[in-house]
CSV table of C-alpha atoms and ligand atoms in Angstrom, one decimal:
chain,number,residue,atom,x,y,z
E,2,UNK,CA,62.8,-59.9,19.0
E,3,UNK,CA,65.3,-62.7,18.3
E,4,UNK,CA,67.6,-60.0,16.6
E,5,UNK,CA,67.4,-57.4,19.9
E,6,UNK,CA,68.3,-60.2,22.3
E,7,UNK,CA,71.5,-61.4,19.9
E,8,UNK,CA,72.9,-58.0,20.1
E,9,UNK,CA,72.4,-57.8,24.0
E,10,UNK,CA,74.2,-61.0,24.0
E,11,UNK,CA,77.0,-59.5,21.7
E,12,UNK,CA,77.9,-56.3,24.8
E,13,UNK,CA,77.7,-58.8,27.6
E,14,UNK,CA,80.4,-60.8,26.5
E,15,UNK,CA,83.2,-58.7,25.2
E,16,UNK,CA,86.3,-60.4,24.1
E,17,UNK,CA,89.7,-60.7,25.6
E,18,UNK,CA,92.7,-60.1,24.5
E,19,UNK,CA,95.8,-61.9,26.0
E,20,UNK,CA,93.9,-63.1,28.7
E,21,UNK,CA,97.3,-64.5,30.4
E,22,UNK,CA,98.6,-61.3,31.4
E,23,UNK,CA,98.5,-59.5,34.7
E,24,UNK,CA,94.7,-61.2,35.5
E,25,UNK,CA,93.1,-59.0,33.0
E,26,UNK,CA,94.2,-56.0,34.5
E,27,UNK,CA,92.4,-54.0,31.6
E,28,UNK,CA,93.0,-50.5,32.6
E,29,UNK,CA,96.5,-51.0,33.3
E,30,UNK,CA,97.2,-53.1,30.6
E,31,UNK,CA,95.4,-49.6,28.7
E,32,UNK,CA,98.2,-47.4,30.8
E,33,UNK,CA,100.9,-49.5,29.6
E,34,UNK,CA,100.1,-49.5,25.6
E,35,UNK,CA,98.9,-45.4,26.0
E,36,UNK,CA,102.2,-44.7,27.3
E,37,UNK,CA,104.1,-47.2,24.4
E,38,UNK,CA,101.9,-44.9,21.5
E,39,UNK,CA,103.8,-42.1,23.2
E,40,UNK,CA,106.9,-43.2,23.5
E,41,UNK,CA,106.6,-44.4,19.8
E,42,UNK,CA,106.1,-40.8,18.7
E,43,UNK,CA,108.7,-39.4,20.3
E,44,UNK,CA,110.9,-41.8,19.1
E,45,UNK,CA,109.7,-41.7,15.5
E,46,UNK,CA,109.9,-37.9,16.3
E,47,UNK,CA,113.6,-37.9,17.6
E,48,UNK,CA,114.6,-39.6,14.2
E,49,UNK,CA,113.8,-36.5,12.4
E,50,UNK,CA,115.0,-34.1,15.4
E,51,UNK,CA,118.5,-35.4,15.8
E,52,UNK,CA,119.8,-34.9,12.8
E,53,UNK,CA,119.3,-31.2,12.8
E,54,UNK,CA,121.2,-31.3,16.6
E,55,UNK,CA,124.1,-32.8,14.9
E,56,UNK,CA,124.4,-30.9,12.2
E,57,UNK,CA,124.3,-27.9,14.1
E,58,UNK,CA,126.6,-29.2,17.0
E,59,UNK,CA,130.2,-27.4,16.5
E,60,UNK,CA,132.7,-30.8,17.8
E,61,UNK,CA,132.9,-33.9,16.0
E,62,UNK,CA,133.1,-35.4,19.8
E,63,UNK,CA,129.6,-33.8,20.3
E,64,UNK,CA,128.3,-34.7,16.4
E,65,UNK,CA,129.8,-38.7,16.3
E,66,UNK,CA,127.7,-39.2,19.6
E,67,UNK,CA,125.0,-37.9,17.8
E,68,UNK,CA,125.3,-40.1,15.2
E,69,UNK,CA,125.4,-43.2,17.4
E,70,UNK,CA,122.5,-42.3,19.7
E,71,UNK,CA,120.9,-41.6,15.8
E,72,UNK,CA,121.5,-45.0,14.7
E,73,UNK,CA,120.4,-46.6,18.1
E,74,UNK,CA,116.8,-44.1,18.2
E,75,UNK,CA,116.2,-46.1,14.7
E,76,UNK,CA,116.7,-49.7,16.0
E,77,UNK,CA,114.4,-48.5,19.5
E,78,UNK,CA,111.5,-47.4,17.1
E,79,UNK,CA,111.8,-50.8,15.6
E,80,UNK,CA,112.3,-52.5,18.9
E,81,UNK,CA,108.6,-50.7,19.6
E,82,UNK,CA,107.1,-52.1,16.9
E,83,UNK,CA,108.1,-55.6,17.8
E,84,UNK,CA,106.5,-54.6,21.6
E,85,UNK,CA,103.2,-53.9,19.7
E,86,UNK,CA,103.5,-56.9,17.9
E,87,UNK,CA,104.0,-59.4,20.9
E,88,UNK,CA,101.2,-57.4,22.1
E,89,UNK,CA,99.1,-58.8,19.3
E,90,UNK,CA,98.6,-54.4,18.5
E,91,UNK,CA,99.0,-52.9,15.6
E,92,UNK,CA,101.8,-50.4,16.3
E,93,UNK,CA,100.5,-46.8,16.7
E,94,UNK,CA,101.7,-43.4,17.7
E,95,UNK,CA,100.4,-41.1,19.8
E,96,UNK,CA,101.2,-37.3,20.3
E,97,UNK,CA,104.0,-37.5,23.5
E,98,UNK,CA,103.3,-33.4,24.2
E,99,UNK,CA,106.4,-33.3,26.3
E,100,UNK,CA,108.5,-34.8,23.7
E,101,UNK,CA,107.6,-32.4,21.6
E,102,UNK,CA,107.9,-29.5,24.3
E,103,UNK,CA,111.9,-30.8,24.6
E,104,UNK,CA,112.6,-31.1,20.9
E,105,UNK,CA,111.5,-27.3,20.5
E,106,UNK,CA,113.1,-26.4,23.4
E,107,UNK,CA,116.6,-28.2,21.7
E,108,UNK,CA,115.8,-26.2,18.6
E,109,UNK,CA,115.6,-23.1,20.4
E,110,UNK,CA,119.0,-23.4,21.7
E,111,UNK,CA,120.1,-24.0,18.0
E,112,UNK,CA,118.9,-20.4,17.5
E,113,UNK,CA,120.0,-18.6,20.5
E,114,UNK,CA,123.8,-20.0,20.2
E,115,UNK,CA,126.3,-19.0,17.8
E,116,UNK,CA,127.2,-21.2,15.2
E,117,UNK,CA,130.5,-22.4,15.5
E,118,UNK,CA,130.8,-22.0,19.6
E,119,UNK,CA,131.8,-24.6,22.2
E,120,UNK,CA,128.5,-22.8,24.0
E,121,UNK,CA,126.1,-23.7,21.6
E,122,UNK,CA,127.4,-27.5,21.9
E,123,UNK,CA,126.9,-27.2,25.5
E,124,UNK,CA,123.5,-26.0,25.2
E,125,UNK,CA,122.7,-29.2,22.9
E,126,UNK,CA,124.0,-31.2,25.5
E,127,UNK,CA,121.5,-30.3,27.8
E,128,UNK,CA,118.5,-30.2,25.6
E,129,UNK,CA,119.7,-34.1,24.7
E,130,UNK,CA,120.1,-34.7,28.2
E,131,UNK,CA,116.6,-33.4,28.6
E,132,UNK,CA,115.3,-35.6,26.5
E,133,UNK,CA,117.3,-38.6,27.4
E,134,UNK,CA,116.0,-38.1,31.3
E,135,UNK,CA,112.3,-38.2,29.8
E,136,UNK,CA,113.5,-41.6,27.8
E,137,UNK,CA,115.0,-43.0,31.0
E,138,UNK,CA,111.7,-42.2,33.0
E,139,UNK,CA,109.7,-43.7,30.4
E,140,UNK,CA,111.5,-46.8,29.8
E,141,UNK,CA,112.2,-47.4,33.4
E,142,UNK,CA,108.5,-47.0,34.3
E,143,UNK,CA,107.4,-49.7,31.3
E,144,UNK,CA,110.1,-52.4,31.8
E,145,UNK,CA,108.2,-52.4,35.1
E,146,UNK,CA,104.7,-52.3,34.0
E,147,UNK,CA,105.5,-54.9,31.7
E,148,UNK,CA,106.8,-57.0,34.4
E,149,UNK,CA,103.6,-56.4,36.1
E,150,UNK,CA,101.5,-57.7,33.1
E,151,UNK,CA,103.7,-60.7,32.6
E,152,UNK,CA,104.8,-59.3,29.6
E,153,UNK,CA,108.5,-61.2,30.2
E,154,UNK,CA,109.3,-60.5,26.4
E,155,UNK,CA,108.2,-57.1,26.0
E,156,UNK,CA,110.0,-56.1,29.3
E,157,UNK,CA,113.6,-57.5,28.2
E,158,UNK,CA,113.1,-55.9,24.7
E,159,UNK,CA,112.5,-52.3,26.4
E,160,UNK,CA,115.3,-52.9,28.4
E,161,UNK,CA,117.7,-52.9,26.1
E,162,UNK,CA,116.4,-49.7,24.9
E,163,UNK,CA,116.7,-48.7,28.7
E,164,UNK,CA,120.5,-49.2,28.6
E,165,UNK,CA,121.1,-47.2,25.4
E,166,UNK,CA,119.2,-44.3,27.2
E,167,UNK,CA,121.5,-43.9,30.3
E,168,UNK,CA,124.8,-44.7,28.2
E,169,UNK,CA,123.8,-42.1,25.9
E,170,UNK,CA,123.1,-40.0,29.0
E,171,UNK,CA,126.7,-40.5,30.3
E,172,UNK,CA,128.6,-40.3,27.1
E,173,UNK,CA,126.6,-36.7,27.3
E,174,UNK,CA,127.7,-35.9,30.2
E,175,UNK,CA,131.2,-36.7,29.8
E,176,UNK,CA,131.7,-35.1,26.6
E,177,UNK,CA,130.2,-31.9,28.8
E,178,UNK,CA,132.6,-32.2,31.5
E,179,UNK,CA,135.6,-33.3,29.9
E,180,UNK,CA,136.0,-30.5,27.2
E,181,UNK,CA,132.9,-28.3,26.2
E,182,UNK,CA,131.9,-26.8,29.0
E,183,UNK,CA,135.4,-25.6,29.5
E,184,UNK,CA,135.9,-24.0,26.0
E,185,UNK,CA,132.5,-22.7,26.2
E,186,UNK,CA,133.6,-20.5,29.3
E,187,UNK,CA,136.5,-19.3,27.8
E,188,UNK,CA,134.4,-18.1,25.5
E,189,UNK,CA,134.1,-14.1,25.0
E,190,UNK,CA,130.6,-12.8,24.9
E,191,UNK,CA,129.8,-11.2,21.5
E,192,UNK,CA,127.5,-8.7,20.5
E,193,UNK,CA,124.4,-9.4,19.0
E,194,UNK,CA,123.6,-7.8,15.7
E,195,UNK,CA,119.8,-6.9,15.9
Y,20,FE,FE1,115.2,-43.2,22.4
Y,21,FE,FE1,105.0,-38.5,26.7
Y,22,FE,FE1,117.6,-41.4,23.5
């Protein structure tokens, strides 16, 4: 009898974590690290993506801003960690299907362009665009909820991830404007051999 009414008293008292933030707001304090298990995927899974995108780009304009944004994606998936670890969470990754949708999508255009062509870097521009958009959304969306949750440290650290998302974004896009997409249109169209 005494052991039945422990255990009931064990379920009715569930323990907090980080009771300071956002007033216990558990499910969207839940929303918040869901959506930082998905971003952590997709960053961990951008690590092994970009690398194929710049060695497959045909400018060293289009590879060496590559290789930055390569660089940064390593210090973000870090900064990630350090979100889980004010958290008090163990950091943890969690299949981002869109992600994953845009990398293939990036890797398509690999195969459908020439190597060589001004087209094919244009085409990798906007599969990185793509993907930086998704990035911005994401980041933009959890600076906020972490605002929300009082989560003051958390928020300035995905922040500065943030930042290196839209750079990267414009850097794309003038790299795009400036000189690719021109080439690329000069371009003649060649014949497939099937
Ligand atoms: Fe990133
Ligand atoms: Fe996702
Ligand atoms: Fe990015």
């Amino acid at each position: 009898m005494a052991k039945a009414k422990s255990n009931t008293d064990k379920k009715a008292t569930p323990s907090k974590r980080n009771p300071g933030a956002g007033e216990g707001n558990s499910q969207l304090e839940k929303l918040f690290t869901d959506s930082l298990k998905d971003i952590y995927w997709a960053e961990k899974a951008l690590t092994r993506s970009l690398p194929k995108m710049q060695e497959a780009a045909t400018t060293n304009e289009l590879k060496n801003a590559i290789e930055e944004h390569i660089a940064q994606t390593e210090e973000q998936v870090i900064r990630l960690e350090q979100v889980f670890e004010l958290l008090g969470q163990k950091a943890q990754a969690k299949k981002c299907d869109a992600m994953e949708g845009l990398i293939s999508e990036g890797e398509s255009v690999i195969e459908d362009t020439e190597e060589g062509s001004r087209t094919r870097d244009a085409g990798i521009i906007m599969a990185a665009q793509k993907v930086e958009h998704y990035e911005i959304a994401t980041y933009g969306s959890l600076v906020q909820l972490a605002l929300t949750l009082g989560e003051n440290e958390a928020a300035e650290i995905l922040g500065q991830t943030l930042e290196e998302e839209k750079q990267t974004d414009k850097a794309l896009t003038e790299i795009a404007e400036n000189d690719i997409n021109w080439a690329a249109e000069q371009e003649e169209e060649t014949a497939r051999k099937n």
